[in-house]
PDB file of C-alpha atoms in Angstrom:
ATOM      1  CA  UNK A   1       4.004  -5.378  17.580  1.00  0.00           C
ATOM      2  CA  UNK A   2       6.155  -4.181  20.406  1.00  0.00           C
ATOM      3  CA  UNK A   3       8.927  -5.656  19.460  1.00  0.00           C
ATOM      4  CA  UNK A   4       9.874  -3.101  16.675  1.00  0.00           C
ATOM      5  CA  UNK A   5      13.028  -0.870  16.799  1.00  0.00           C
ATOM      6  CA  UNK A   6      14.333   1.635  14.424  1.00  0.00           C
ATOM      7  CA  UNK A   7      10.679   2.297  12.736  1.00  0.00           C
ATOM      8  CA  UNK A   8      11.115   4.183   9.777  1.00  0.00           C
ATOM      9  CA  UNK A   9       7.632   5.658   8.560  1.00  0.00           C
ATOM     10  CA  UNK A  10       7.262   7.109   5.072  1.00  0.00           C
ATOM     11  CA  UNK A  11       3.842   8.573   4.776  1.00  0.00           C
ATOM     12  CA  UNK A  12       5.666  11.799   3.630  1.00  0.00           C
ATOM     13  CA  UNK A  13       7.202  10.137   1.238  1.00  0.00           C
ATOM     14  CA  UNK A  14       3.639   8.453  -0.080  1.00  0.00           C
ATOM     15  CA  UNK A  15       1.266  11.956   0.647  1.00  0.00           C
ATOM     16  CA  UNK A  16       4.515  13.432  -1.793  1.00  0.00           C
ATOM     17  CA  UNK A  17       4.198  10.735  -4.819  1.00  0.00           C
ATOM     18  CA  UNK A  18       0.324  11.363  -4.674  1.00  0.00           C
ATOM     19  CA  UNK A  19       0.466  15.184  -4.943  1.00  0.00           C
ATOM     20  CA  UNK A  20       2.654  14.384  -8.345  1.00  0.00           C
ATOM     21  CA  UNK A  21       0.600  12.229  -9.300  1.00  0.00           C
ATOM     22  CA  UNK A  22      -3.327  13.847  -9.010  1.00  0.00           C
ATOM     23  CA  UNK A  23      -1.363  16.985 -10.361  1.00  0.00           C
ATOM     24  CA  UNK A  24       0.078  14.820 -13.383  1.00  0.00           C
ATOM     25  CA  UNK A  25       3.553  15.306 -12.913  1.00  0.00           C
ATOM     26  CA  UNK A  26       3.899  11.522 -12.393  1.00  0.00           C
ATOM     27  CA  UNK A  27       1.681   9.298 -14.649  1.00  0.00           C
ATOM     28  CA  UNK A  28      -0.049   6.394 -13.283  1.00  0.00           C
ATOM     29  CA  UNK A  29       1.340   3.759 -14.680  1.00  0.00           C
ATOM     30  CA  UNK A  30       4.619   4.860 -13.041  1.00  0.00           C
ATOM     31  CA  UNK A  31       2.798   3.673  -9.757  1.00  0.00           C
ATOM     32  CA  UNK A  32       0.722   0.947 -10.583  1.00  0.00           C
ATOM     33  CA  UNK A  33       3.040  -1.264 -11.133  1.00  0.00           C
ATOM     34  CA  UNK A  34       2.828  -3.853  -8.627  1.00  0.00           C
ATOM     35  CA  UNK A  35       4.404  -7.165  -9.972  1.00  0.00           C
ATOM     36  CA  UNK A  36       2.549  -9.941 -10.006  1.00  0.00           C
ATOM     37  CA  UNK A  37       5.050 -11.666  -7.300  1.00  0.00           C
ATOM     38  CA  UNK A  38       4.050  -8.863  -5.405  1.00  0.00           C
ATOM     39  CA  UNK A  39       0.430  -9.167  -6.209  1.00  0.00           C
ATOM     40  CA  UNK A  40       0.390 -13.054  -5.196  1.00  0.00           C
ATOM     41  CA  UNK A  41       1.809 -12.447  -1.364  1.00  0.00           C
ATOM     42  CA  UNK A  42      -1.373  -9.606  -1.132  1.00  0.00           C
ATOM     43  CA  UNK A  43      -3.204 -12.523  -2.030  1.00  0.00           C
ATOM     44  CA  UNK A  44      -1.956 -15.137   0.440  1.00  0.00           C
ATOM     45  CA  UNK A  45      -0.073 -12.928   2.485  1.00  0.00           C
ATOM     46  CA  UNK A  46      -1.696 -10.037   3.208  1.00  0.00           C
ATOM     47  CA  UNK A  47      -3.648  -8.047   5.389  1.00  0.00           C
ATOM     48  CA  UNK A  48      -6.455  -5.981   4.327  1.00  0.00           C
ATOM     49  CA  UNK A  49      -6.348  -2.325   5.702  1.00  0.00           C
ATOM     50  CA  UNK A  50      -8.693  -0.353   6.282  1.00  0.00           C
ATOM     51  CA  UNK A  51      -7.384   2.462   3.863  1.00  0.00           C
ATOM     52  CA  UNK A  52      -9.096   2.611   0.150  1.00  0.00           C
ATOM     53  CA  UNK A  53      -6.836   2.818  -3.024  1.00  0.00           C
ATOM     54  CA  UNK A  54      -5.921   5.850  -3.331  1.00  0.00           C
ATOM     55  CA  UNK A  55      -5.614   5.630  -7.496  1.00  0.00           C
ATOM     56  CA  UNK A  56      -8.211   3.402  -8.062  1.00  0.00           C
ATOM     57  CA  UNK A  57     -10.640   4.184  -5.325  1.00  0.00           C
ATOM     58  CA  UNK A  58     -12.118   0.639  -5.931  1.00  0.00           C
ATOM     59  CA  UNK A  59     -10.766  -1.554  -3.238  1.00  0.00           C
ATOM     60  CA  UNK A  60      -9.177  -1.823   0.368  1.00  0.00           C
ATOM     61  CA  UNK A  61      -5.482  -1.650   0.339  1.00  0.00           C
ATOM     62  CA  UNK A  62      -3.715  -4.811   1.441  1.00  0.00           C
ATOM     63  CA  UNK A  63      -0.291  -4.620   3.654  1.00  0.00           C
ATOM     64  CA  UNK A  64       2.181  -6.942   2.825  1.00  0.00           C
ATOM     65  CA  UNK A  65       5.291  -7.619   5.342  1.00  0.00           C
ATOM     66  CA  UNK A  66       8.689  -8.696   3.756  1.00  0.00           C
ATOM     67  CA  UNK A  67      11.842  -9.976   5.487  1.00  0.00           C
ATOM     68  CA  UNK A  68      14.784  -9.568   4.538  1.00  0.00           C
ATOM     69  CA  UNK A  69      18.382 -10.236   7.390  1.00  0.00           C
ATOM     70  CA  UNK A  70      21.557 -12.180   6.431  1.00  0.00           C
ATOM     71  CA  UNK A  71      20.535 -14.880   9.161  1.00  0.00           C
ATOM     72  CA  UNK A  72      17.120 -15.951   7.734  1.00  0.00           C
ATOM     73  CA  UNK A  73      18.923 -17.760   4.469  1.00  0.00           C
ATOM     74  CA  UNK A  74      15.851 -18.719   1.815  1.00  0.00           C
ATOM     75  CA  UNK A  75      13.491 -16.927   4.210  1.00  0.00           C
ATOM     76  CA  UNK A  76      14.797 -13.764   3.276  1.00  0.00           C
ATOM     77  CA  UNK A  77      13.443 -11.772   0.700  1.00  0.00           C
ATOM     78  CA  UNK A  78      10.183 -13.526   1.210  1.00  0.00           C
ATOM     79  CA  UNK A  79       6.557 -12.215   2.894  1.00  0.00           C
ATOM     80  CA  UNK A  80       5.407 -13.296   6.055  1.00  0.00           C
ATOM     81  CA  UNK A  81       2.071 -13.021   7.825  1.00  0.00           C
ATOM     82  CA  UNK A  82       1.962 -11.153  11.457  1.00  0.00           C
ATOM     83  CA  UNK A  83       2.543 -14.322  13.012  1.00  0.00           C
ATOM     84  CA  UNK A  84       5.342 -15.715  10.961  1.00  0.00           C
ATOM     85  CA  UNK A  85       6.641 -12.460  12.220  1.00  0.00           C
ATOM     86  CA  UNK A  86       6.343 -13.325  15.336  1.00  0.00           C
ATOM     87  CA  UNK A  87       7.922 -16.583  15.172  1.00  0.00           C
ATOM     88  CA  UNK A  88      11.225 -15.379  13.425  1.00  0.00           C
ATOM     89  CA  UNK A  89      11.771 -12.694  15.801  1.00  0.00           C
ATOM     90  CA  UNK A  90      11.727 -15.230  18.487  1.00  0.00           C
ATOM     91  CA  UNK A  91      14.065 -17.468  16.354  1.00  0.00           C
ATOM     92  CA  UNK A  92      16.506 -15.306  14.535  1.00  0.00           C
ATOM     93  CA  UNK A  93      18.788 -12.517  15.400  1.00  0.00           C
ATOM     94  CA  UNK A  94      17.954  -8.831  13.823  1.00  0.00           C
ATOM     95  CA  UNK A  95      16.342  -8.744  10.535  1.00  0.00           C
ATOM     96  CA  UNK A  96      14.546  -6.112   8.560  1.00  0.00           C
ATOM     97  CA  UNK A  97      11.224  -5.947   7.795  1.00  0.00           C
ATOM     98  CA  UNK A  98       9.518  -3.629   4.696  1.00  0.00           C
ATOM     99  CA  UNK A  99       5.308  -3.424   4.897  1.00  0.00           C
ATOM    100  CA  UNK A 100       4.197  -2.320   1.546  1.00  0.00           C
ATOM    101  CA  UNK A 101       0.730  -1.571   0.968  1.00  0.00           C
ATOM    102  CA  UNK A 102      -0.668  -3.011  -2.458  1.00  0.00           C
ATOM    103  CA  UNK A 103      -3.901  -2.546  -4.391  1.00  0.00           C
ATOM    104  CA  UNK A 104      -4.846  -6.094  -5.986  1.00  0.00           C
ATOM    105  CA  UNK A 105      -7.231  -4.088  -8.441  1.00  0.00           C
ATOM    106  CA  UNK A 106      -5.005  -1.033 -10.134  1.00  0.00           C
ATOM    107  CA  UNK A 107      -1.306  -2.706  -8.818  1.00  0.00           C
ATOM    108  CA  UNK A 108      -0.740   0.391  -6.845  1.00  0.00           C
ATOM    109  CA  UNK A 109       1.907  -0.267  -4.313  1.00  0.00           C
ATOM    110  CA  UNK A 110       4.264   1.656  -1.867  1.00  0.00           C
ATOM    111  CA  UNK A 111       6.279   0.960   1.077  1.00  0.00           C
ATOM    112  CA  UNK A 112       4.965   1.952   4.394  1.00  0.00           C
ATOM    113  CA  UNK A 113       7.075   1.515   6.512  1.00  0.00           C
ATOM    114  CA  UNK A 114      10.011  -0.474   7.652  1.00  0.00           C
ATOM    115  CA  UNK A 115      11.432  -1.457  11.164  1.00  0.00           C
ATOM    116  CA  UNK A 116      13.714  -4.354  12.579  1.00  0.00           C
ATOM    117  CA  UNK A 117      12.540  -7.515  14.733  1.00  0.00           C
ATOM    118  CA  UNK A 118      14.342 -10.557  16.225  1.00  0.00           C
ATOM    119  CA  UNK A 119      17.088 -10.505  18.624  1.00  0.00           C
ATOM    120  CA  UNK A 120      19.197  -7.450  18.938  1.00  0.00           C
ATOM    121  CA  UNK A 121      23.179  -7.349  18.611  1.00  0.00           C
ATOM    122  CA  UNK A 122      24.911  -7.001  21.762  1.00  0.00           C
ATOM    123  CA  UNK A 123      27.608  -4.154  21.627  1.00  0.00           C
ATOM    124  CA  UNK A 124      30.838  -3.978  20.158  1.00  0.00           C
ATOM    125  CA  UNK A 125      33.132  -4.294  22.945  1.00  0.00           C
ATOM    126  CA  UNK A 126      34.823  -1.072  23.515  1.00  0.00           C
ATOM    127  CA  UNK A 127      38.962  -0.743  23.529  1.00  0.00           C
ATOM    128  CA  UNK A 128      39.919   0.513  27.118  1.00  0.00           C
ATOM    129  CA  UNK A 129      41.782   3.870  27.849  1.00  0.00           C
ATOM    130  CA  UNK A 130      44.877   1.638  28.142  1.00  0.00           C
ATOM    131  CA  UNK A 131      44.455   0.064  25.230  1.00  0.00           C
ATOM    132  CA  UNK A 132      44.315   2.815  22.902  1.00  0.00           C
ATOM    133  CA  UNK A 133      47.456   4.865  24.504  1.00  0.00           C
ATOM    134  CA  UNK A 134      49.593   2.160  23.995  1.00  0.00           C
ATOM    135  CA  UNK A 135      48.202   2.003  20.094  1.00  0.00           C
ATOM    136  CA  UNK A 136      49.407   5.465  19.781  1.00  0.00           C
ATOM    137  CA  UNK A 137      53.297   4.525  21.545  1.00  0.00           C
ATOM    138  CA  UNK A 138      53.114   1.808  19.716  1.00  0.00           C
ATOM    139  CA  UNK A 139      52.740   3.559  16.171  1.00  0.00           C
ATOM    140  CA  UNK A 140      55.922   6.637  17.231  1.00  0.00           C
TER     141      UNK A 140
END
């Protein structure tokens, strides 16, 4: 989607968590532990990847996009399919979206990444030279 801006990617962050965890360091049950809210939107929500589990090795992982943006009351905090995406960037202003990838089979789960769609913010206007000399007579 072209639309994204500030795209945060944490596949560092996942390649780190799985280095504890195949050395032991981190048990598995500390990341398996998709709830099952979580576990229904991979159901009805998701979208299969084409990565395999990387606990489990069983199944295809399945990405799940959240929203989340003061603007999108009850939507927020909910997933949405690629084209529910689509529509709520064309209808709201900025709002964050979080892609987790979740195993249905061993409840692994981690987020993927995150950007921001919809509208963006115009600029804060910006006080004029004049404006901020006379705050500083205005404070002697």
């Amino acid at each position: 989607m072209r639309l994204q801006r500030q795209v945060v990617d944490y596949a560092l962050r996942r390649r780190s968590l799985l280095a504890e965890v195949y050395s032991g360091r981190t048990g598995v049950s500390e990341v398996c532990d998709a709830n099952p809210y979580l576990l229904r939107a991979a159901k009805f929500h998701g979208k299969q990847s084409s990565v395999m589990c990387p606990i489990c090795r069983k199944e295809q992982l399945t990405l799940v996009s959240w929203v989340f943006g003061d603007h999108l009351g009850p939507v927020s905090g909910s997933a949405r399919t690629a084209e529910e995406l689509v529509m709520l960037a064309t209808r709201y202003d900025e709002f964050a979206v979080h892609v987790v990838e979740v195993c249905r089979t061993c409840s692994w789960n981690h987020l993927v990444k995150s950007y921001v769609l919809g509208a963006p913010r115009p600029p804060k206007a910006r006080g004029t030279r004049s404006t901020r000399k006379s705050a500083r007579t205005a404070s002697e």
